[in-house]
Short mmCIF file of C-alpha atoms and ligand atoms in Angstrom, two decimals:
data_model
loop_
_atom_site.label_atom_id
_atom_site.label_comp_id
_atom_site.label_asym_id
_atom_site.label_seq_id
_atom_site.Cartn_x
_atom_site.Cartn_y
_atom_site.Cartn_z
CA UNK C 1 -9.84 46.74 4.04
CA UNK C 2 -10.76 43.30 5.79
CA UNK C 3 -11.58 41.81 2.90
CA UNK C 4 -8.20 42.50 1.17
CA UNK C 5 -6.90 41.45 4.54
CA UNK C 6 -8.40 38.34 4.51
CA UNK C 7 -7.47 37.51 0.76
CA UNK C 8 -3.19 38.53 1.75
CA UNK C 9 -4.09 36.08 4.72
CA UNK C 10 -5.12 33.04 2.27
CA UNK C 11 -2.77 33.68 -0.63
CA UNK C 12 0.03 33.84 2.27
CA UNK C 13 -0.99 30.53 3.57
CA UNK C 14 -1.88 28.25 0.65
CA UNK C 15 1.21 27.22 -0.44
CA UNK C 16 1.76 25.73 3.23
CA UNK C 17 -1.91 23.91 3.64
CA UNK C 18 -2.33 20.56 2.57
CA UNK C 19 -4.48 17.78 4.27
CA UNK C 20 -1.40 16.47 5.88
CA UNK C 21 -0.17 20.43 7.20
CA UNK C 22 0.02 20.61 10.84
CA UNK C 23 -1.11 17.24 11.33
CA UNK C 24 -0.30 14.42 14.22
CA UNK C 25 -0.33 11.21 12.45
CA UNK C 26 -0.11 8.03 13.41
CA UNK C 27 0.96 4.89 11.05
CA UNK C 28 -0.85 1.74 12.60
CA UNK C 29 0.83 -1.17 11.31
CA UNK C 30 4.07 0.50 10.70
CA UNK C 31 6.53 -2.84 10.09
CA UNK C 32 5.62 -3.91 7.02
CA UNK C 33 6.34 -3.59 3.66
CA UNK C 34 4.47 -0.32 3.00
CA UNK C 35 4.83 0.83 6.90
CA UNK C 36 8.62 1.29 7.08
CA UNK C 37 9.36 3.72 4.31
CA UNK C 38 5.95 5.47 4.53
CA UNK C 39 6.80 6.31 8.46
CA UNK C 40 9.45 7.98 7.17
CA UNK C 41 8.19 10.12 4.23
CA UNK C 42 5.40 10.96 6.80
CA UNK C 43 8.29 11.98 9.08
CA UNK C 44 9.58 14.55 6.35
CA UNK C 45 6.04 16.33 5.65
CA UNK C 46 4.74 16.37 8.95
CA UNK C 47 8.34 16.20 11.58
CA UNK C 48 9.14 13.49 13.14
CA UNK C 49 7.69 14.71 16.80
CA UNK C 50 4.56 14.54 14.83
CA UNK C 51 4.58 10.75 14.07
CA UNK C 52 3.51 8.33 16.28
CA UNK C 53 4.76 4.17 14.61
CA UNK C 54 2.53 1.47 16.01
CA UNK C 55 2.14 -2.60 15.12
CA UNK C 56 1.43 -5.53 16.97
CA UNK C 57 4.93 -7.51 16.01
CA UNK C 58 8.31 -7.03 18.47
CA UNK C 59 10.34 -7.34 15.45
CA UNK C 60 13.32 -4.77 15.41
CA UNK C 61 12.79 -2.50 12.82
CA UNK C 62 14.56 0.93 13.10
CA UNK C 63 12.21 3.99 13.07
CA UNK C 64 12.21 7.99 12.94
CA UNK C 65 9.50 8.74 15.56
CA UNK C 66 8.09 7.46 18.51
CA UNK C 67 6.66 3.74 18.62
CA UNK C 68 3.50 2.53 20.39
CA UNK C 69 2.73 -1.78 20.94
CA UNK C 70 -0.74 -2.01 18.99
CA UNK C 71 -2.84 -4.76 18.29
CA UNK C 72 -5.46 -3.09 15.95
CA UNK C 73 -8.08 -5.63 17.43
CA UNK C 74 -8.21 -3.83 20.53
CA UNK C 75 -9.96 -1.12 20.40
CA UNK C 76 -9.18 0.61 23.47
CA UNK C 77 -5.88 0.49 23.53
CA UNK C 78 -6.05 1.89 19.69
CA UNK C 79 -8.40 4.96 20.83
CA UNK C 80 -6.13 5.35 23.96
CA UNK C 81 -2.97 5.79 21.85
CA UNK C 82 -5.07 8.22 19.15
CA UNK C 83 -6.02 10.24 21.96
CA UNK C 84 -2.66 10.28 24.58
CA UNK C 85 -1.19 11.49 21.72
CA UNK C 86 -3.30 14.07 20.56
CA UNK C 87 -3.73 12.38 16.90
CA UNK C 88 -5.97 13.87 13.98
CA UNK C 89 -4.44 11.73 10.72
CA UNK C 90 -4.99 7.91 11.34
CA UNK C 91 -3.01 5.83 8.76
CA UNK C 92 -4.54 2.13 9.03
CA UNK C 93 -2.07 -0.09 7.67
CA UNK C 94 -2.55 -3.63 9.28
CA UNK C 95 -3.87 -5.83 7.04
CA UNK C 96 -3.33 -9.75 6.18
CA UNK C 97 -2.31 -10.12 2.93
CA UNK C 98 -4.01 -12.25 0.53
CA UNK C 99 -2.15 -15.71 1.10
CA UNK C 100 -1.36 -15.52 4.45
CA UNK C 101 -5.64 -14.59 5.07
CA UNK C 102 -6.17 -18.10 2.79
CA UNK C 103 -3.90 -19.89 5.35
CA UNK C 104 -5.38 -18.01 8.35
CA UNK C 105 -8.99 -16.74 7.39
CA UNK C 106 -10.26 -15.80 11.26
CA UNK C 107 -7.46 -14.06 12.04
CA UNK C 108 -7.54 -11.87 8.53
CA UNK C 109 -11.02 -11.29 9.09
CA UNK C 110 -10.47 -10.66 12.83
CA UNK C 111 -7.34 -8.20 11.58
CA UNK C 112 -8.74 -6.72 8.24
CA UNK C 113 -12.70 -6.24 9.82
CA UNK C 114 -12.62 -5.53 13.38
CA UNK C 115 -9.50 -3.12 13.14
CA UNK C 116 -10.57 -1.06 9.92
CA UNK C 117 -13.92 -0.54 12.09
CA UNK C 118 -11.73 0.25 15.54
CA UNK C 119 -9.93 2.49 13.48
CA UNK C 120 -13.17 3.93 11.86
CA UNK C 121 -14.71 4.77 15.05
CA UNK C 122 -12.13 6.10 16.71
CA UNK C 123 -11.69 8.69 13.76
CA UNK C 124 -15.39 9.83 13.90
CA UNK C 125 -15.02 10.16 17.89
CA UNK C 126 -12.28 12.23 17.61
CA UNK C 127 -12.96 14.10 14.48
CA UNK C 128 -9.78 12.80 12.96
CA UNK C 129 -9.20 11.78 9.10
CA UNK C 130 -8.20 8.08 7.99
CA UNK C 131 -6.79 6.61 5.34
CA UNK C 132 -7.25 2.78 5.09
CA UNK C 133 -5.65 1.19 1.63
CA UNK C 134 -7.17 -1.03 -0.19
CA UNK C 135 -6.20 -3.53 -3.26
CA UNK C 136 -6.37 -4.98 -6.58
CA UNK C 137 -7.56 -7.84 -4.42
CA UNK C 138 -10.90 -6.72 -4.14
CA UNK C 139 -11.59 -7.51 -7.79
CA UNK C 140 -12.43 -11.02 -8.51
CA UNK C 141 -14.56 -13.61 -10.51
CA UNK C 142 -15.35 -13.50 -13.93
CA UNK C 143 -17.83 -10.30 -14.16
CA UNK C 144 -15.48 -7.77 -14.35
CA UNK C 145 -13.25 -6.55 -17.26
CA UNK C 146 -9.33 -7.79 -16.65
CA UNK C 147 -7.67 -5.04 -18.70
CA UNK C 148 -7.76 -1.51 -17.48
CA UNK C 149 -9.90 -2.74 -14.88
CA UNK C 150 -12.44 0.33 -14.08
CA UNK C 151 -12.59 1.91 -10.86
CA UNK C 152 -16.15 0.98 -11.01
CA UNK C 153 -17.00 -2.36 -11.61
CA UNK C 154 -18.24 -5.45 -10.15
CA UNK C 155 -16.25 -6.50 -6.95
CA UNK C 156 -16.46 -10.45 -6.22
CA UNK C 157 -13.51 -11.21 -4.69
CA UNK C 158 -12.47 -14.81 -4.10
CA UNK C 159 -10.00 -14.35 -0.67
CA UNK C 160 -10.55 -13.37 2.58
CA UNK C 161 -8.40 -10.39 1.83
CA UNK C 162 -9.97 -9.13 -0.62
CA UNK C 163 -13.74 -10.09 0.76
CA UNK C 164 -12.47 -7.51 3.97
CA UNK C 165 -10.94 -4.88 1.58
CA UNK C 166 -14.15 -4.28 -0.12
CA UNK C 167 -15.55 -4.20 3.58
CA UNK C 168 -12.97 -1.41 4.26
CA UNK C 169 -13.78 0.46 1.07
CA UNK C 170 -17.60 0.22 1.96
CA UNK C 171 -17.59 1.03 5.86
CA UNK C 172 -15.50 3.85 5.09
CA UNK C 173 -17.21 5.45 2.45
CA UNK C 174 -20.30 4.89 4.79
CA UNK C 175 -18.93 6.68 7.72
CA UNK C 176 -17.36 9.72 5.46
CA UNK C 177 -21.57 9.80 4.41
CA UNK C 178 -23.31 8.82 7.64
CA UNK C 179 -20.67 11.00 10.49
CA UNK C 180 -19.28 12.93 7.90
CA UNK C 181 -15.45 11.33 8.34
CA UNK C 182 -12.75 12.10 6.29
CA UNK C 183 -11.97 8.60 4.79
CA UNK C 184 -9.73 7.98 1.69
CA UNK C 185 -8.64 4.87 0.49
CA UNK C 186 -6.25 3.56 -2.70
CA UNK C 187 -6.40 0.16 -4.49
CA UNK C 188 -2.51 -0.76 -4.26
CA UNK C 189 -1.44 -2.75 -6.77
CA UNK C 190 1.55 -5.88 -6.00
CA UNK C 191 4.25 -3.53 -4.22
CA UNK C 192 7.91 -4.46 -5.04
CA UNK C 193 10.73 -3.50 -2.60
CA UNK C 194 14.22 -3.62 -2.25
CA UNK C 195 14.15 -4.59 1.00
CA UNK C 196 13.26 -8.45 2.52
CA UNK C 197 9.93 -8.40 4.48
CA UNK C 198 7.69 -11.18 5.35
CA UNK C 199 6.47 -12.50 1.47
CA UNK C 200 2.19 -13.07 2.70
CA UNK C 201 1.59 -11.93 -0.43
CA UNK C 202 0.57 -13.40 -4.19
CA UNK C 203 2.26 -10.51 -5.99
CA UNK C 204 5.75 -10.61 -3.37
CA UNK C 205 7.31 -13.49 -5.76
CA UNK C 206 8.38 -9.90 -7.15
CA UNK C 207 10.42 -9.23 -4.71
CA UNK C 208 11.66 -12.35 -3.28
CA UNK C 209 12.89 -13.43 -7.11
CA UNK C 210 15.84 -10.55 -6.70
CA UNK C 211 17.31 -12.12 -3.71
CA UNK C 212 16.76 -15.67 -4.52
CA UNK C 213 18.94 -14.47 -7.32
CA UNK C 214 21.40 -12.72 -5.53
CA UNK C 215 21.43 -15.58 -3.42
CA UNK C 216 20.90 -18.61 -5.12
CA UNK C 217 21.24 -17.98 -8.29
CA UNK C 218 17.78 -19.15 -8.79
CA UNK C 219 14.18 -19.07 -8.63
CA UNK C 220 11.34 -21.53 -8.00
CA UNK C 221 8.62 -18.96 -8.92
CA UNK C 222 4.91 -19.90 -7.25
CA UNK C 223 2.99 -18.21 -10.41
CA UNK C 224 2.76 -19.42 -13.99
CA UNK C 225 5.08 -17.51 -16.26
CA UNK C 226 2.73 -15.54 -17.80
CA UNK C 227 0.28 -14.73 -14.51
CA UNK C 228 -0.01 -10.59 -15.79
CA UNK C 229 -0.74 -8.43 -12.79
CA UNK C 230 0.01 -4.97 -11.85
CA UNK C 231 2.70 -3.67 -9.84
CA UNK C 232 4.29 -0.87 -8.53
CA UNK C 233 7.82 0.38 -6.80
CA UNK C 234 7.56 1.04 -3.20
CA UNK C 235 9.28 4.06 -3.46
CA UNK C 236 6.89 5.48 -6.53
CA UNK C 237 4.03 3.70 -4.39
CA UNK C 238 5.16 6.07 -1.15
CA UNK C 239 5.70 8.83 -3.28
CA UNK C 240 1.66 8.46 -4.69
CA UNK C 241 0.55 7.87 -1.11
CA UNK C 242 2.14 11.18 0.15
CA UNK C 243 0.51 12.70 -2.47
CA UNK C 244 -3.18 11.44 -2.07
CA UNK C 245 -3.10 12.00 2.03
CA UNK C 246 -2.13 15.98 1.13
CA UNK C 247 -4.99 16.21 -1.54
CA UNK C 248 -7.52 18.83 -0.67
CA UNK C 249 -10.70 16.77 0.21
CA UNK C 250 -12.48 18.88 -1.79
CA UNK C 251 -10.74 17.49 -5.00
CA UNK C 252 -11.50 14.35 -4.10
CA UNK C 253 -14.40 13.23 -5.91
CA UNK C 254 -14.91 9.49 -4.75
CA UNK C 255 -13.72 7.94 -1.38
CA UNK C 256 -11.53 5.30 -3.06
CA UNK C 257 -9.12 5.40 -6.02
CA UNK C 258 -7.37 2.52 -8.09
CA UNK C 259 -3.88 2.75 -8.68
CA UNK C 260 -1.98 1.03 -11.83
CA UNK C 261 1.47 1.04 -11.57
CA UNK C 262 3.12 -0.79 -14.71
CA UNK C 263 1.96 -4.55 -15.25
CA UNK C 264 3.93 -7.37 -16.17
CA UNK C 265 4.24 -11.08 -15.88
CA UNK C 266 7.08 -13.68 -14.17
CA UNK C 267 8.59 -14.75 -17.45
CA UNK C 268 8.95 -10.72 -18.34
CA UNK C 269 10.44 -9.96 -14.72
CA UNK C 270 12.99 -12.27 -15.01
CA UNK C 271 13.99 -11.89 -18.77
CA UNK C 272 14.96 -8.38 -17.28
CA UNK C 273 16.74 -9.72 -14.09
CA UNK C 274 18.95 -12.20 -16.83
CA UNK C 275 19.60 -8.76 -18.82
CA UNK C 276 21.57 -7.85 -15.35
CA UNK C 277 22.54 -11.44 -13.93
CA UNK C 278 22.64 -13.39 -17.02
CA UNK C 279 23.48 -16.77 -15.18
CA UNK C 280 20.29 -16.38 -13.04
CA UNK C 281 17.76 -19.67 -13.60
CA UNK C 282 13.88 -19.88 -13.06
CA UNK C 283 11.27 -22.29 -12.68
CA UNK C 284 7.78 -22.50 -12.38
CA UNK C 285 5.74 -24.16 -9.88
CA UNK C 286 2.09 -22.65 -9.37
CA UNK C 287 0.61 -23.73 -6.38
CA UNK C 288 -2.44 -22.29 -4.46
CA UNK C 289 -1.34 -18.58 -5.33
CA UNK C 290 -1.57 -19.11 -9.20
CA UNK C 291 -5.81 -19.52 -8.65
CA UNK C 292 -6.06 -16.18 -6.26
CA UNK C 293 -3.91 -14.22 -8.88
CA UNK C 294 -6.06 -15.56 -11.93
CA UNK C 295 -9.09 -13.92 -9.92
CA UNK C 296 -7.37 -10.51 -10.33
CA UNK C 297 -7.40 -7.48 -13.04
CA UNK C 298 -4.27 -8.02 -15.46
CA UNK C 299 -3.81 -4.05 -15.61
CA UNK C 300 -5.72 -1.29 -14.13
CA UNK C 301 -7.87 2.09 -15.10
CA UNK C 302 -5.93 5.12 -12.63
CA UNK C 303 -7.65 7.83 -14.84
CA UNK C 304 -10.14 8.73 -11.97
CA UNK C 305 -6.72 9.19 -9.50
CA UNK C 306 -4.94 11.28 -12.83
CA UNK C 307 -8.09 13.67 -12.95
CA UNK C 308 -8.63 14.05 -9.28
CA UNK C 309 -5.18 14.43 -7.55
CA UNK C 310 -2.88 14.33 -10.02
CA UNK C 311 -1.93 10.96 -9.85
CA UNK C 312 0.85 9.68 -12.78
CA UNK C 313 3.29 6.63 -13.23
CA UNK C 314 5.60 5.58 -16.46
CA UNK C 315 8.33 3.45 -16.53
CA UNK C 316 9.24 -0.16 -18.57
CA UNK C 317 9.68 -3.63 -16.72
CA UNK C 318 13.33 -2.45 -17.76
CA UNK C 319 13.23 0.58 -16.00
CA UNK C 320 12.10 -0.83 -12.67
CA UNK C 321 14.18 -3.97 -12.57
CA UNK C 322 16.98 -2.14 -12.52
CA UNK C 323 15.54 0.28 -9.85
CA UNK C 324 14.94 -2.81 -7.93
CA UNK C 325 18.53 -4.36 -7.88
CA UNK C 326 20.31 -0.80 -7.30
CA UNK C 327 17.99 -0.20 -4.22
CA UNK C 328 19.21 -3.70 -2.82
CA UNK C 329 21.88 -3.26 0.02
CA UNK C 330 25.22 -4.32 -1.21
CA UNK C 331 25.61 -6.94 1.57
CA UNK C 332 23.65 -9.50 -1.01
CA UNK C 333 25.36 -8.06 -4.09
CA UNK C 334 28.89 -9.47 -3.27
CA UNK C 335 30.60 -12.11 -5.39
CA UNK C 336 27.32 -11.74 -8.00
CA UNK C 337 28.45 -10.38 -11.49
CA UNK C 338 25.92 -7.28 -12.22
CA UNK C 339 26.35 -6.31 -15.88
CA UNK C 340 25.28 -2.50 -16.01
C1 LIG Y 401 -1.13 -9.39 -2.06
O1 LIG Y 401 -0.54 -9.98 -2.99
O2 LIG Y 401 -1.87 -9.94 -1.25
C2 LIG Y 401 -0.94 -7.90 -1.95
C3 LIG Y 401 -2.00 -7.14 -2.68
C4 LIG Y 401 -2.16 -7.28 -4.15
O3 LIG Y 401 -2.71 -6.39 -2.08
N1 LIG Y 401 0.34 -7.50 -2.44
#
């Protein structure tokens, strides 16, 4: 009798439990390019009462849930926000990207280190899971394979960014081993938006080429025209992310995951932009960018993240250009002509 009981009990209740069911999450470093939109898919799983938005900068940025000031660096003030408000899903976002960490290397490592290890310990205090991404930046040098790029492989990055990401990755598989913590982490891939953020990264010439030709009609693009790398939407990016904090830990089979997205080069990008703004002009001037993205894999291996939690992605350099310039708010659309 108990034991048919207990089995209504659990087939009642599955549908309803995934690793992000009943949770209190909060997004630390929840203004940039990934922050904004994942706040508010978070917002849909979990309710927006459950969602605490934190980051260092004052910048307006309009948000579902309740905000918190944060500097990631300071620890206290990071574990006194986790536990005021009862927290028990920490989503590390604040990170310095890859060009901005060249410009700035203390800071990055001060940023990318010492917060991903606040963060860590804070989460094995209070028994709380993290998820920390990570980045095609941690590949690098000339001893790992460049196509489908293995989840596996030799990691020698070249950046700061990508020296702390592997950091990240390592720590936090440590402290899922050593204390047990629940710590997952994806390799993003370049993330495209339709939104304008702060470019600090060597893949953002992806985004910032759609307004420049909105805007200007042209593009001075800061990687050679045929500089392959992978990419992704934001919104397919979001979509994976939602996906990967819900898995089951049990399904998980590693700690950290690649991601692939679609990849494509400068010269492609735009040849699609022209196919919708056929007066649009580019050039190409590499500068110090063009070296940091020739360290990175041209495409990427996701068959671990397919297996494991059910991962998938499909779409042309067609397909998401077009995705791109629709998603764009209208206010830089007017006066361009937009074939269809
Ligand atoms: C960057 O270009 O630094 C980032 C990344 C690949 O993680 N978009």
């Amino acid at each position: 009798m108990k034991a048919t009981a207990n089995l209504l009990y659990r087939t009642q209740t599955r549908p309803f439990s995934h690793a992000l069911h009943g949770r209190r999450v909060l997004v630390a470093g929840c203004k940039g390019q990934i922050g904004v939109p994942l706040v508010h898919a978070i917002c849909e799983v979990v309710g927006k009462e459950n969602v605490i938005a934190a980051d260092i900068s004052d910048k307006k940025v309009a948000l579902p849930c309740q905000y918190e000031q944060l500097d990631v660096t300071d620890g206290s003030r990071y574990d006194k926000i986790v536990s005021e408000h009862k927290i028990d899903y920490i989503v590390h976002l604040a990170a310095i990207l890859s060009a901005l960490g060249e410009r700035f290397p203390d800071r990055a490592t001060s940023v990318n280190v010492t917060g991903c290890i606040n963060a860590l310990n804070i989460a094995r205090e209070r028994k709380s899971r993290i998820f920390v991404p990570s980045t095609i930046a941690v590949f690098g040098g000339d001893h790992f394979p460049k196509i489908q790029t293995p989840v596996d492989t030799v990691l020698q990055p070249t950046t700061i960014y990508g020296i702390s990401k592997v950091f990240n990755e390592m720590i936090g598989t440590y402290y899922h081993n050593k204390f047990g913590v629940d710590f997952r982490s994806i390799r993003y891939p370049g993330v495209i938006s339709s939104e304008k953020y702060d470019f600090n990264g060597t893949t953002d010439y992806s985004t910032e080429i759609f307004f420049h030709a909105l805007e200007k009609g042209q593009y001075k693009c800061w990687l050679a025209p045929k500089t392959n790398l992978p990419m992704i939407y934001i919104d397919d990016c979001i979509k994976g992310t939602i996906q990967f904090l819900k898995a089951d830990g049990a399904q998980l089979k590693r700690k950290v995951y690649n991601m692939a997205g679609i990849s494509f080069n400068p010269e492609e990008l735009a040849a699609s932009i022209q196919k919708m703004i056929p007066s649009f002009k580019v050039e190409y001037e590499p500068d110090f960018r063009q070296k940091i993205a020739d360290s990175w894999p041209k495409s990427i291996d996701d068959s671990e993240s397919k297996k494991d939690w059910g991962w998938s992605y499909d779409v042309t350099v067609d397909d998401l250009a077009k995705k791109i310039l629709d998603g764009i708010d209208p206010q830089y659309k007017q006066g361009v002509k937009i074939n269809k």
